[in-house]
Coordinates of C-alpha atoms in Angstrom, one line a residue:
Chain A
X287 CA 58.1 -0.8 6.6
X288 CA 55.7 -2.8 8.0
X289 CA 55.7 -2.5 11.0
X290 CA 54.3 -6.1 12.3
X291 CA 54.2 -5.3 16.0
X292 CA 51.6 -3.0 16.1
X293 CA 48.6 -3.7 18.2
X294 CA 45.5 -4.2 16.2
X295 CA 43.2 -0.9 17.0
X296 CA 40.7 -1.6 19.6
X297 CA 36.8 -2.3 17.9
X298 CA 34.7 -0.2 20.3
X299 CA 32.1 -2.7 21.9
X300 CA 29.1 -2.3 20.5
X301 CA 26.6 -2.9 24.3
X302 CA 23.8 -4.9 23.8
X303 CA 20.5 -2.1 25.0
X304 CA 19.2 -3.5 28.2
X305 CA 15.6 -4.7 27.3
X306 CA 13.2 -3.0 29.4
X307 CA 10.3 -5.1 30.9
X308 CA 8.0 -3.9 28.8
X309 CA 9.7 -5.3 25.5
X310 CA 10.8 -8.5 27.8
X311 CA 6.7 -9.0 28.3
X312 CA 6.0 -8.3 24.8
X313 CA 8.5 -10.9 23.6
X314 CA 6.8 -13.4 26.1
X315 CA 3.5 -12.7 25.0
X316 CA 4.4 -13.0 21.5
X317 CA 5.8 -16.6 22.1
X318 CA 3.0 -17.6 24.0
X319 CA 0.5 -16.4 21.0
X320 CA 2.3 -17.9 18.4
X321 CA 3.2 -21.6 20.5
X322 CA -1.0 -21.4 20.5
X323 CA -1.5 -20.8 17.2
X324 CA 0.5 -23.6 16.0
X325 CA -1.2 -26.0 18.1
X326 CA -4.5 -24.3 16.9
X327 CA -4.3 -24.5 13.1
X328 CA -7.0 -22.2 12.6
X329 CA -8.4 -20.7 9.3
X330 CA -7.4 -17.1 9.7
X331 CA -10.7 -16.6 7.4
X332 CA -14.2 -18.3 7.4
Chain B
X174 CA -41.3 -1.8 -2.0
X175 CA -38.6 -2.4 0.9
X176 CA -35.2 -4.4 -0.1
X177 CA -32.6 -5.2 3.0
X178 CA -29.1 -6.1 2.3
X179 CA -27.2 -8.1 4.4
X180 CA -23.8 -9.3 5.1
X181 CA -23.9 -11.8 8.4
X182 CA -22.7 -15.6 9.1
X183 CA -18.8 -14.4 8.6
X184 CA -17.2 -11.2 10.2
X185 CA -18.9 -7.7 10.5
X186 CA -22.7 -8.5 9.8
X187 CA -24.4 -5.6 8.5
X188 CA -27.7 -4.7 7.3
X189 CA -29.1 -2.0 4.8
X190 CA -32.6 -0.7 4.6
X191 CA -34.1 0.9 1.1
X192 CA -37.2 2.5 -0.1
X193 CA -37.8 2.5 -3.1
X194 CA -34.2 2.8 -4.6
X195 CA -33.6 5.4 -1.6
X196 CA -30.9 3.9 1.0
X197 CA -32.5 4.8 4.7
X198 CA -30.7 3.0 6.9
X199 CA -26.9 0.7 7.1
X200 CA -26.0 0.2 10.8
X201 CA -23.3 -2.8 11.8
X202 CA -24.2 -6.0 14.1
X203 CA -21.3 -5.2 16.6
X204 CA -22.9 -1.8 17.7
X205 CA -26.1 -3.5 19.1
X206 CA -24.6 -6.8 20.2
X207 CA -21.5 -5.1 21.8
X208 CA -19.3 -7.6 20.2
X209 CA -16.4 -6.1 18.0
X210 CA -16.6 -7.6 14.2
X211 CA -19.9 -9.2 15.3
X212 CA -19.8 -11.7 12.4
X213 CA -23.8 -12.1 13.2
X214 CA -27.2 -10.5 12.7
X215 CA -28.6 -9.7 16.4
X216 CA -32.2 -8.6 18.0
X217 CA -31.0 -5.0 18.2
X218 CA -29.9 -4.1 14.7
X219 CA -33.0 -6.0 13.0
X220 CA -35.4 -3.9 15.4
X221 CA -33.6 -1.1 14.5
X222 CA -34.0 -2.0 10.6
X223 CA -37.4 -2.7 10.6
X224 CA -38.4 1.2 12.4
X225 CA -37.5 2.3 8.2
X226 CA -39.1 -0.6 7.1
X227 CA -40.4 -4.2 7.4
X228 CA -38.6 -5.8 4.2
X229 CA -40.4 -7.4 0.9
X230 CA -37.1 -8.5 -0.6
X231 CA -33.6 -9.7 0.9
X232 CA -30.4 -9.4 -1.0
X233 CA -27.5 -11.6 0.6
X234 CA -24.0 -10.4 -0.4
X235 CA -22.5 -13.5 -1.8
X236 CA -23.4 -16.7 -3.3
X237 CA -23.4 -19.2 0.1
X238 CA -23.3 -22.7 -2.0
X239 CA -20.3 -21.2 -3.6
X240 CA -18.7 -20.6 -0.4
X241 CA -19.5 -24.0 0.5
X242 CA -17.7 -25.4 -2.4
X243 CA -14.4 -23.2 -1.5
X244 CA -14.5 -24.1 1.9
X245 CA -14.2 -28.1 1.5
X246 CA -11.8 -26.9 -1.4
X247 CA -9.9 -25.1 1.0
X248 CA -9.6 -27.9 4.0
X249 CA -12.5 -26.1 6.0
X250 CA -14.9 -29.3 5.8
X251 CA -18.4 -29.2 4.7
X252 CA -20.2 -26.4 5.8
X253 CA -23.5 -26.5 4.0
X254 CA -25.6 -26.3 7.0
X255 CA -24.1 -23.6 8.3
X256 CA -24.3 -22.0 4.7
X257 CA -28.1 -22.0 4.5
X258 CA -29.0 -19.1 4.6
X259 CA -32.6 -19.1 4.5
X260 CA -32.7 -21.0 7.2
X261 CA -30.0 -18.3 9.0
X262 CA -32.5 -15.7 8.5
X263 CA -35.4 -17.7 9.4
X264 CA -33.7 -18.0 12.9
X265 CA -34.3 -14.1 13.4
X266 CA -37.9 -14.3 12.1
X267 CA -36.5 -13.1 8.6
X268 CA -38.5 -15.5 6.2
X269 CA -38.6 -13.5 3.2
X270 CA -37.5 -13.8 -0.4
X271 CA -33.9 -14.0 -0.7
X272 CA -31.9 -13.7 -3.8
X273 CA -27.8 -13.8 -3.5
X274 CA -25.3 -11.8 -5.3
X275 CA -21.9 -12.3 -5.3
X276 CA -18.8 -11.6 -3.1
X277 CA -16.7 -9.2 -5.1
X278 CA -19.3 -8.1 -7.1
X279 CA -21.0 -6.8 -4.1
X280 CA -17.6 -5.0 -3.2
X281 CA -17.6 -3.5 -6.6
X282 CA -20.7 -2.6 -6.5
X283 CA -20.8 -0.8 -3.2
X284 CA -17.9 1.4 -5.1
X285 CA -19.0 2.2 -8.2
X286 CA -22.7 2.6 -7.9
X287 CA -22.2 5.1 -5.0
X288 CA -19.6 7.0 -6.7
X289 CA -21.4 9.6 -9.0
X290 CA -19.0 8.9 -11.7
X291 CA -20.3 8.0 -15.5
X292 CA -16.9 5.9 -15.5
X293 CA -14.6 3.9 -13.9
X294 CA -11.9 1.2 -13.3
X295 CA -12.4 -0.6 -9.8
X296 CA -10.4 -2.4 -8.1
X297 CA -11.3 -5.1 -5.2
X298 CA -9.1 -6.6 -3.0
X299 CA -9.7 -8.4 -0.1
X300 CA -9.0 -11.9 1.7
X301 CA -11.8 -14.3 0.6
X302 CA -15.0 -14.2 0.0
X303 CA -16.2 -17.3 -2.3
X304 CA -12.9 -17.8 -4.5
X305 CA -12.1 -14.4 -5.7
X306 CA -9.5 -12.5 -3.4
X307 CA -8.9 -9.6 -6.5
X308 CA -11.0 -8.2 -9.0
X309 CA -10.4 -5.5 -11.6
X310 CA -13.9 -3.8 -12.9
X311 CA -14.7 -1.5 -15.9
X312 CA -17.6 0.7 -15.2
X313 CA -19.6 2.6 -17.9
X314 CA -22.6 4.2 -17.1
X315 CA -24.5 1.3 -15.6
X316 CA -22.8 -1.1 -16.7
X317 CA -20.0 -2.9 -14.9
X318 CA -17.7 -5.1 -16.4
X319 CA -15.3 -7.8 -14.7
X320 CA -12.1 -7.3 -16.7
X321 CA -9.7 -9.5 -14.5
X322 CA -10.4 -11.7 -11.7
X323 CA -7.7 -13.9 -9.6
X324 CA -8.7 -16.8 -7.1
X325 CA -8.0 -18.2 -4.0
X326 CA -5.5 -19.0 -2.5
X327 CA -3.7 -16.3 -4.3
X328 CA -4.5 -13.6 -1.8
X329 CA -3.6 -10.3 -0.7
X330 CA -6.0 -9.8 2.0
X331 CA -5.1 -13.2 3.7
X332 CA -1.3 -12.7 3.2
X333 CA -2.0 -9.2 5.1
X334 CA -3.5 -11.2 7.7
X335 CA -1.5 -13.7 8.5
X336 CA 1.4 -11.2 8.3
X337 CA -0.7 -9.4 11.2
X338 CA -1.4 -12.7 12.8
X339 CA 2.0 -13.3 12.6
X340 CA 3.1 -10.1 14.7
X341 CA 0.9 -11.2 17.5
X342 CA -2.5 -9.4 16.2
X343 CA -5.4 -10.1 15.8
X344 CA -6.1 -11.2 12.1
X345 CA -9.0 -10.1 9.9
X346 CA -9.4 -7.2 13.1
X347 CA -5.9 -5.9 13.7
X348 CA -4.2 -5.1 10.5
X349 CA -4.6 -1.1 10.7
X350 CA -2.4 -1.7 14.0
X351 CA 0.0 -3.2 11.8
X352 CA 0.1 -0.2 9.5
X353 CA 0.0 2.2 12.2
X354 CA 3.3 0.2 13.7
X355 CA 4.9 0.4 10.5
X356 CA 5.9 3.6 11.0
X357 CA 8.6 2.6 13.9
X358 CA 10.2 -0.1 11.6
X359 CA 12.8 -0.3 8.7
X360 CA 10.8 -1.9 6.4
X361 CA 14.2 -2.8 4.4
X362 CA 15.1 -5.6 7.1
X363 CA 13.1 -8.4 6.4
X364 CA 11.4 -7.4 3.0
X365 CA 13.5 -9.7 1.0
X366 CA 12.8 -12.2 3.3
X367 CA 9.1 -12.1 3.0
X368 CA 9.3 -11.4 -0.8
X369 CA 11.4 -14.6 -1.4
X370 CA 9.3 -16.7 0.8
X371 CA 5.8 -15.9 0.1
X372 CA 5.4 -14.6 -3.4
X373 CA 6.0 -16.1 -6.5
X374 CA 5.0 -13.7 -9.0
X375 CA 4.0 -9.8 -8.8
X376 CA 3.4 -8.6 -12.6
X377 CA 0.1 -6.7 -11.9
X378 CA -2.3 -7.6 -11.8
X379 CA -0.9 -11.2 -11.4
X380 CA 0.2 -11.3 -7.9
X381 CA 0.5 -15.4 -7.1
X382 CA 1.8 -16.8 -3.7
X383 CA 3.9 -19.6 -2.9
X384 CA 2.0 -21.1 -0.5
X385 CA -1.6 -20.9 0.6
X386 CA -1.6 -18.5 4.0
X387 CA -4.9 -19.1 4.8
X388 CA -3.9 -21.2 8.2
X389 CA -1.5 -18.1 8.9
X390 CA 2.1 -18.2 9.1
X391 CA 3.3 -18.9 12.7
X392 CA 6.2 -20.9 12.1
X393 CA 7.4 -18.6 9.7
X394 CA 10.8 -17.0 11.2
X395 CA 10.4 -18.1 14.5
X396 CA 14.1 -16.5 15.3
X397 CA 11.8 -13.0 14.8
X398 CA 10.5 -12.2 18.2
X399 CA 11.6 -8.9 19.6
X400 CA 9.3 -6.0 19.8
X401 CA 11.5 -4.1 17.3
X402 CA 11.7 -7.5 15.1
X403 CA 7.4 -7.2 15.2
X404 CA 7.8 -3.1 13.9
X405 CA 10.4 -4.1 11.2
X406 CA 8.0 -7.0 10.0
X407 CA 5.2 -4.5 10.1
X408 CA 7.0 -1.7 8.3
X409 CA 8.2 -4.5 5.3
X410 CA 4.4 -6.3 5.2
X411 CA 3.0 -2.3 4.9
X412 CA 5.7 -1.0 2.4
X413 CA 5.1 -4.8 0.4
X414 CA 1.2 -4.4 0.3
X415 CA 2.1 -0.5 -0.7
X416 CA 4.2 -1.6 -3.7
X417 CA 1.4 -3.9 -4.8
X418 CA -1.5 -1.5 -4.7
X419 CA 1.3 0.8 -7.2
X420 CA 1.5 -1.5 -9.7
X421 CA -1.6 -2.6 -9.9
X422 CA -2.7 1.0 -10.5
X423 CA -0.3 1.8 -12.6
X424 CA -1.6 -1.3 -14.7
X425 CA -5.0 -0.2 -14.2
X426 CA -4.2 3.5 -15.6
X427 CA -2.4 2.1 -18.8
X428 CA -4.5 -0.6 -19.4
X429 CA -8.1 0.7 -18.8
X430 CA -9.3 4.0 -20.3
X431 CA -11.4 5.9 -17.3
X432 CA -9.1 8.8 -15.2
X433 CA -11.7 7.8 -12.2
X434 CA -10.4 5.1 -9.5
X435 CA -12.6 3.3 -7.0
X436 CA -11.0 1.4 -4.6
X437 CA -13.1 -1.7 -2.6
X438 CA -12.5 -4.6 -0.2
X439 CA -11.2 -4.7 3.0
X440 CA -7.7 -3.6 2.2
X441 CA -9.1 -0.3 0.4
X442 CA -9.0 0.6 4.5
X443 CA -5.2 1.0 3.9
X444 CA -4.8 4.7 4.4
X445 CA -1.1 4.6 3.6
X446 CA -1.1 3.1 0.8
X447 CA -4.4 4.3 -1.0
X448 CA -2.6 8.0 -0.4
X449 CA 0.5 5.9 -2.8
X450 CA -1.4 5.9 -5.6
X451 CA -3.5 8.8 -6.1
X452 CA -1.6 10.4 -8.5
X453 CA -2.5 8.0 -11.4
X454 CA -6.2 9.4 -10.9
X455 CA -8.0 12.4 -11.4
X456 CA -10.6 11.3 -9.0
X457 CA -10.7 8.6 -6.4
X458 CA -13.5 7.3 -4.3
X459 CA -14.0 4.9 -1.7
X460 CA -16.9 4.3 -0.3
X461 CA -16.5 4.9 4.2
X462 CA -17.3 1.1 4.6
X463 CA -15.4 -0.4 1.9
X464 CA -15.3 -3.8 3.9
X465 CA -17.3 -6.9 3.7
X466 CA -20.6 -4.7 5.9
X467 CA -20.3 -2.5 3.1
X468 CA -21.3 -5.1 0.9
X469 CA -24.8 -4.7 2.8
X470 CA -25.1 -1.7 0.6
X471 CA -23.4 -3.2 -2.9
X472 CA -25.8 -6.4 -2.8
X473 CA -28.9 -4.1 -3.2
X474 CA -26.9 -1.5 -5.4
X475 CA -25.9 -4.7 -7.6
X476 CA -29.2 -6.1 -7.7
X477 CA -30.6 -2.6 -9.0
X478 CA -27.6 -2.5 -11.0
X479 CA -27.6 1.8 -11.3
X480 CA -26.1 4.9 -9.9
X481 CA -28.0 5.3 -6.5
X482 CA -28.0 8.6 -4.4
X483 CA -25.0 8.4 -1.7
X484 CA -26.5 10.2 1.0
X485 CA -23.2 10.2 3.4
X486 CA -21.9 8.0 5.9
X487 CA -24.4 8.6 8.7
X488 CA -27.1 6.2 8.1
X489 CA -26.9 4.0 11.6
X490 CA -28.7 4.4 15.1
X491 CA -30.2 7.4 15.1
X492 CA -30.2 9.1 18.6
X493 CA -32.1 12.3 17.2
X494 CA -31.3 15.1 19.4
X495 CA -29.7 18.6 18.2
X496 CA -25.6 18.4 18.0
X497 CA -24.5 20.1 20.9
X498 CA -22.0 23.0 19.5
X499 CA -22.1 25.0 22.5
X500 CA -21.8 22.6 25.3
X501 CA -19.4 20.5 23.4
X502 CA -16.9 24.1 23.3
X503 CA -17.3 25.3 26.9
X504 CA -16.3 21.0 27.9
X505 CA -13.5 21.6 25.5
X506 CA -12.3 24.7 26.7
X507 CA -11.9 23.6 30.2
X508 CA -11.5 20.0 30.2
X509 CA -9.7 19.8 26.4
X510 CA -11.5 16.3 26.1
X511 CA -15.3 15.8 25.9
X512 CA -17.0 12.8 23.7
X513 CA -20.0 13.4 21.7
X514 CA -22.7 10.7 20.7
X515 CA -25.6 12.4 18.6
X516 CA -27.4 12.1 16.1
X517 CA -27.0 9.1 13.2
X518 CA -24.1 6.9 14.0
X519 CA -21.6 6.5 11.1
X520 CA -21.6 3.7 9.0
X521 CA -18.4 2.5 8.5
X522 CA -15.2 1.7 10.9
X523 CA -14.3 5.7 11.8
X524 CA -16.0 7.8 14.0
X525 CA -16.6 11.0 11.9
X526 CA -18.5 13.1 14.7
X527 CA -21.2 11.8 15.6
X528 CA -19.5 8.8 18.1
X529 CA -16.1 10.5 18.9
X530 CA -14.3 11.7 21.5
X531 CA -12.9 15.1 21.0
X532 CA -10.0 16.9 22.1
X533 CA -8.5 20.0 21.7
X534 CA -5.2 19.1 19.4
X535 CA -2.7 21.9 20.6
X536 CA -0.2 21.5 22.7
X537 CA 2.2 18.6 23.4
X538 CA 0.1 17.1 26.7
X539 CA -3.2 16.2 24.8
X540 CA -1.9 12.6 23.2
X541 CA -0.8 11.3 26.6
X542 CA -4.4 12.3 28.3
X543 CA -6.3 10.6 25.6
X544 CA -4.2 7.4 25.6
X545 CA -4.9 7.3 29.3
X546 CA -8.5 7.7 28.3
X547 CA -7.9 5.1 25.3
X548 CA -5.4 3.0 27.2
X549 CA -4.3 1.7 23.5
X550 CA -1.0 1.3 22.7
X551 CA 1.3 4.7 22.4
X552 CA 2.4 3.9 18.8
X553 CA -1.4 4.7 17.6
X554 CA -1.9 7.7 16.3
X555 CA -5.2 9.8 16.7
X556 CA -6.8 11.6 13.9
X557 CA -7.6 14.9 12.9
X558 CA -11.0 16.8 11.9
X559 CA -10.0 20.0 10.1
X560 CA -12.5 22.4 8.0
X561 CA -11.9 21.4 4.6
X562 CA -11.3 25.0 3.3
X563 CA -8.2 25.0 5.8
X564 CA -6.8 21.6 5.0
X565 CA -4.3 22.6 2.7
X566 CA -2.8 25.1 5.3
X567 CA -2.3 22.6 7.4
X568 CA -1.8 19.8 5.5
X569 CA 0.2 18.4 2.6
X570 CA -3.0 16.5 0.9
X571 CA -1.8 13.6 -1.1
X572 CA -1.9 14.3 -5.2
X573 CA -5.4 15.1 -6.5
X574 CA -7.2 14.6 -3.1
X575 CA -8.8 17.5 -2.0
X576 CA -11.3 16.5 0.3
X577 CA -10.6 13.1 3.0
X578 CA -14.4 13.0 4.3
X579 CA -14.1 9.3 5.3
X580 CA -10.4 9.2 6.6
X581 CA -9.2 7.3 3.7
X582 CA -5.9 9.0 3.3
X583 CA -2.8 10.0 5.1
X584 CA -1.0 13.1 4.9
X585 CA 1.8 14.9 5.9
X586 CA 1.1 17.8 8.7
X587 CA 3.2 20.9 7.8
X588 CA 2.7 22.4 11.6
X589 CA 3.8 19.4 13.3
X590 CA 5.0 21.1 16.5
X591 CA 2.1 23.3 17.2
X592 CA -0.2 19.7 16.8
X593 CA 2.0 17.0 17.9
X594 CA -1.0 15.0 18.9
X595 CA -2.6 14.3 15.8
X596 CA 1.0 13.4 14.3
X597 CA 2.4 9.8 13.9
X598 CA 5.7 8.8 13.5
X599 CA 6.5 8.8 10.1
X600 CA 5.3 12.7 10.0
X601 CA 1.4 12.2 9.0
X602 CA -2.2 12.1 9.6
X603 CA -5.1 10.6 9.0
X604 CA -6.8 13.3 8.2
X605 CA -10.8 14.2 8.3
X606 CA -12.1 17.1 6.3
X607 CA -15.3 18.4 7.0
X608 CA -17.3 20.0 4.4
X609 CA -20.5 22.3 4.1
X610 CA -22.5 19.1 2.8
X611 CA -21.3 16.7 5.4
X612 CA -22.3 16.8 8.9
X613 CA -24.3 19.7 9.5
X614 CA -23.7 20.2 13.5
X615 CA -19.8 19.0 13.8
X616 CA -19.1 21.5 11.0
X617 CA -20.9 23.9 13.3
X618 CA -18.7 22.7 16.2
X619 CA -15.5 23.1 13.7
X620 CA -16.6 26.5 12.6
X621 CA -17.2 27.9 15.7
X622 CA -14.3 26.1 17.4
X623 CA -12.1 28.0 14.9
X624 CA -14.0 31.1 15.4
X625 CA -13.6 30.9 19.0
X626 CA -9.7 29.8 18.8
X627 CA -8.5 30.7 15.7
X628 CA -7.7 26.5 15.1
X629 CA -10.2 25.0 12.3
X630 CA -9.1 21.2 13.5
X631 CA -10.0 19.1 16.5
X632 CA -8.2 15.9 17.3
X633 CA -10.9 12.8 16.5
X634 CA -10.9 9.0 17.6
X635 CA -13.5 7.0 18.1
X636 CA -16.3 6.6 21.2
X637 CA -15.6 3.5 22.2
X638 CA -14.8 1.7 26.1
X639 CA -11.4 -0.3 25.3
X640 CA -12.0 -3.9 23.2
X641 CA -15.5 -3.0 22.6
X642 CA -17.3 -1.5 19.4
X643 CA -17.8 2.3 19.5
X644 CA -20.5 3.6 21.6
X645 CA -23.9 3.5 19.5
X646 CA -26.9 4.8 22.3
X647 CA -27.7 7.2 24.9
X648 CA -26.9 3.8 27.4
X649 CA -24.0 3.3 25.7
X650 CA -22.7 7.0 26.0
X651 CA -23.8 6.7 29.4
X652 CA -21.7 3.4 30.2
X653 CA -19.0 5.3 28.5
X654 CA -19.0 8.4 31.0
X655 CA -19.2 5.9 33.7
X656 CA -16.4 4.0 33.1
X657 CA -13.4 6.8 32.2
X658 CA -15.0 10.2 34.0
X659 CA -15.1 12.2 30.9
X660 CA -18.6 13.9 29.8
X661 CA -20.4 12.3 27.0
X662 CA -22.7 15.1 25.2
X663 CA -25.8 14.1 22.9

C-alpha cells in the first residue's frame, strides 16, 4: 500500500553562482553598448 | 609599365604596386596612419608605394557606381559624391588613368591567379561590396568563370558581423574575437534560436535570410546579456558559420570538377571553420590577405587575367637590416620574450615573424606574461610558429593540410601539457608552419632555437600596442619598447 504520509523528497537547491565584479561590469557595458546601437541605428558596412 | 591596385574609401585601405606583372609591394594604410582598419589612403603608404614606381595606371578594386546604386537601394542615401573615385584619388595627387574592377571578381582573382593551380573552385564569402555577397567561381587555365552569385541583403558576412556586434564587439573588425570566444560557450544553447530567427533557407549554395541585418541586430534577444550568454552566442554563431561553409564546400566539390579549393573574402579568415572542410579537397589555397585589402592585389590580377608569381606575404614596408637571429635567441633565453621588427612587413592581418612578439612557448607562466604585455582578454589564444618538418610531431593537422604558412587553419596539439601558452580552450592552435621557402631570417631563428633548446617552435603574436595596428617601422618599434619595456630587435 502506498504511504501517503511520506514526505516529498527534498530537491537540492541549486544555488545561483555569485557573479564576479568582472561579470557584472561586462553586463553593464554590454547593455550600454546595445542601447547606444539602438539609438544610432547604424549600418554595419558602407 | 607600373600599375597600382588600390582598395580604399571603405575599410582596410591598401595599395599594391606592380612592375611588368611582377608584384613589388603591397601594404596596408593602417600601418602608416596608425588607425586600425583605416579605410582611407594616407601620405605614408603613398610615399612608400612610390619607392617602387609612380603609377602609369590605377586599377580600383570595385565599381563605385554600382556600389552607389546598392547604397541607395539599402537606404544609405545617395553617396555618388563620396564614391567619385577620380576625385578621391586626386585628393592624394594620384591623377592617373583609372580602370575599375568588380568587388567579388577582385577577391576571386586575388586567390586564383596567385594560387599556381591549373584549375580550381573559388568560393568568395564576404559582407558586401557592390551587390554580391557570395560567389562561386570555376578557374581553368587563365579563365575565371562565375558559376553562382548571391546578392545583398542575403549576406553571410553581414550576419556574422551583426552577431559580432550583438555580443558587444566591433563589427567589421572583431569577428576574430567572436571566433576565439566561441570555445568558451555551448554552441547548442542558442543555435536553434539563431537558425529560426535569422535564416530562411540554407540549401547550398543558396543561403537566404529572414531579415536584412545591415543595421545589425542589437534588439535581438535583449534577455541574453551575461558573459556566459555572450560565449554561448559566439559558439552558436561560429558553429552555424562552420555548418554553412561545410555545405558550400560539399556542394562545390560535388557539382564542379576541380579538386583544388580557393577560399576568399573576409570570411576566409575564419581558420576554425576553414579547418573543417579541407578533407573535401586535395589542395586548399587562401591568399594571406583574403579580405578587401587583398583586393588591391586581386584587382590587378583580374586586370591581367592570368596567373602571376606569388612572391610570399612579406610585401610591405622594408626596414632592411639582417634578421637578428642570434640576438633574438639570447634575449629569449634570458627574458623569455622579445619583439622582432625586421625586413619587409607582412601583407595581411597576421604577424609571420617580421613584426612579431616572440616568446618561449614552454611552461605554464608565459601566457600570463604575454597577456600582461598585450593587455588583452584572457580567452584569446596565442599562436605557435613551428619548423614545417616538425609540425606533425606536435599537431594533428587538418586533413590534407601539411603546411600553414599564413595561420589559416587550426590544429589540435598532441603535447598540450608542454605548451599550454599556445593552446586555446578547445585544445587547438592556429599554427604557422615555417618552411625553407618562407622567410629565411625567421626560418633561421627557428632552426637555431631548435638546435639550442630542442624545441622547434616559438609563440608568435603580433607586435602592436593595444588598439593600434602592427608596428611598421623603426619609430613604431621604439614606441613599443617605450610603452611596454620589452626589447624590440631589428
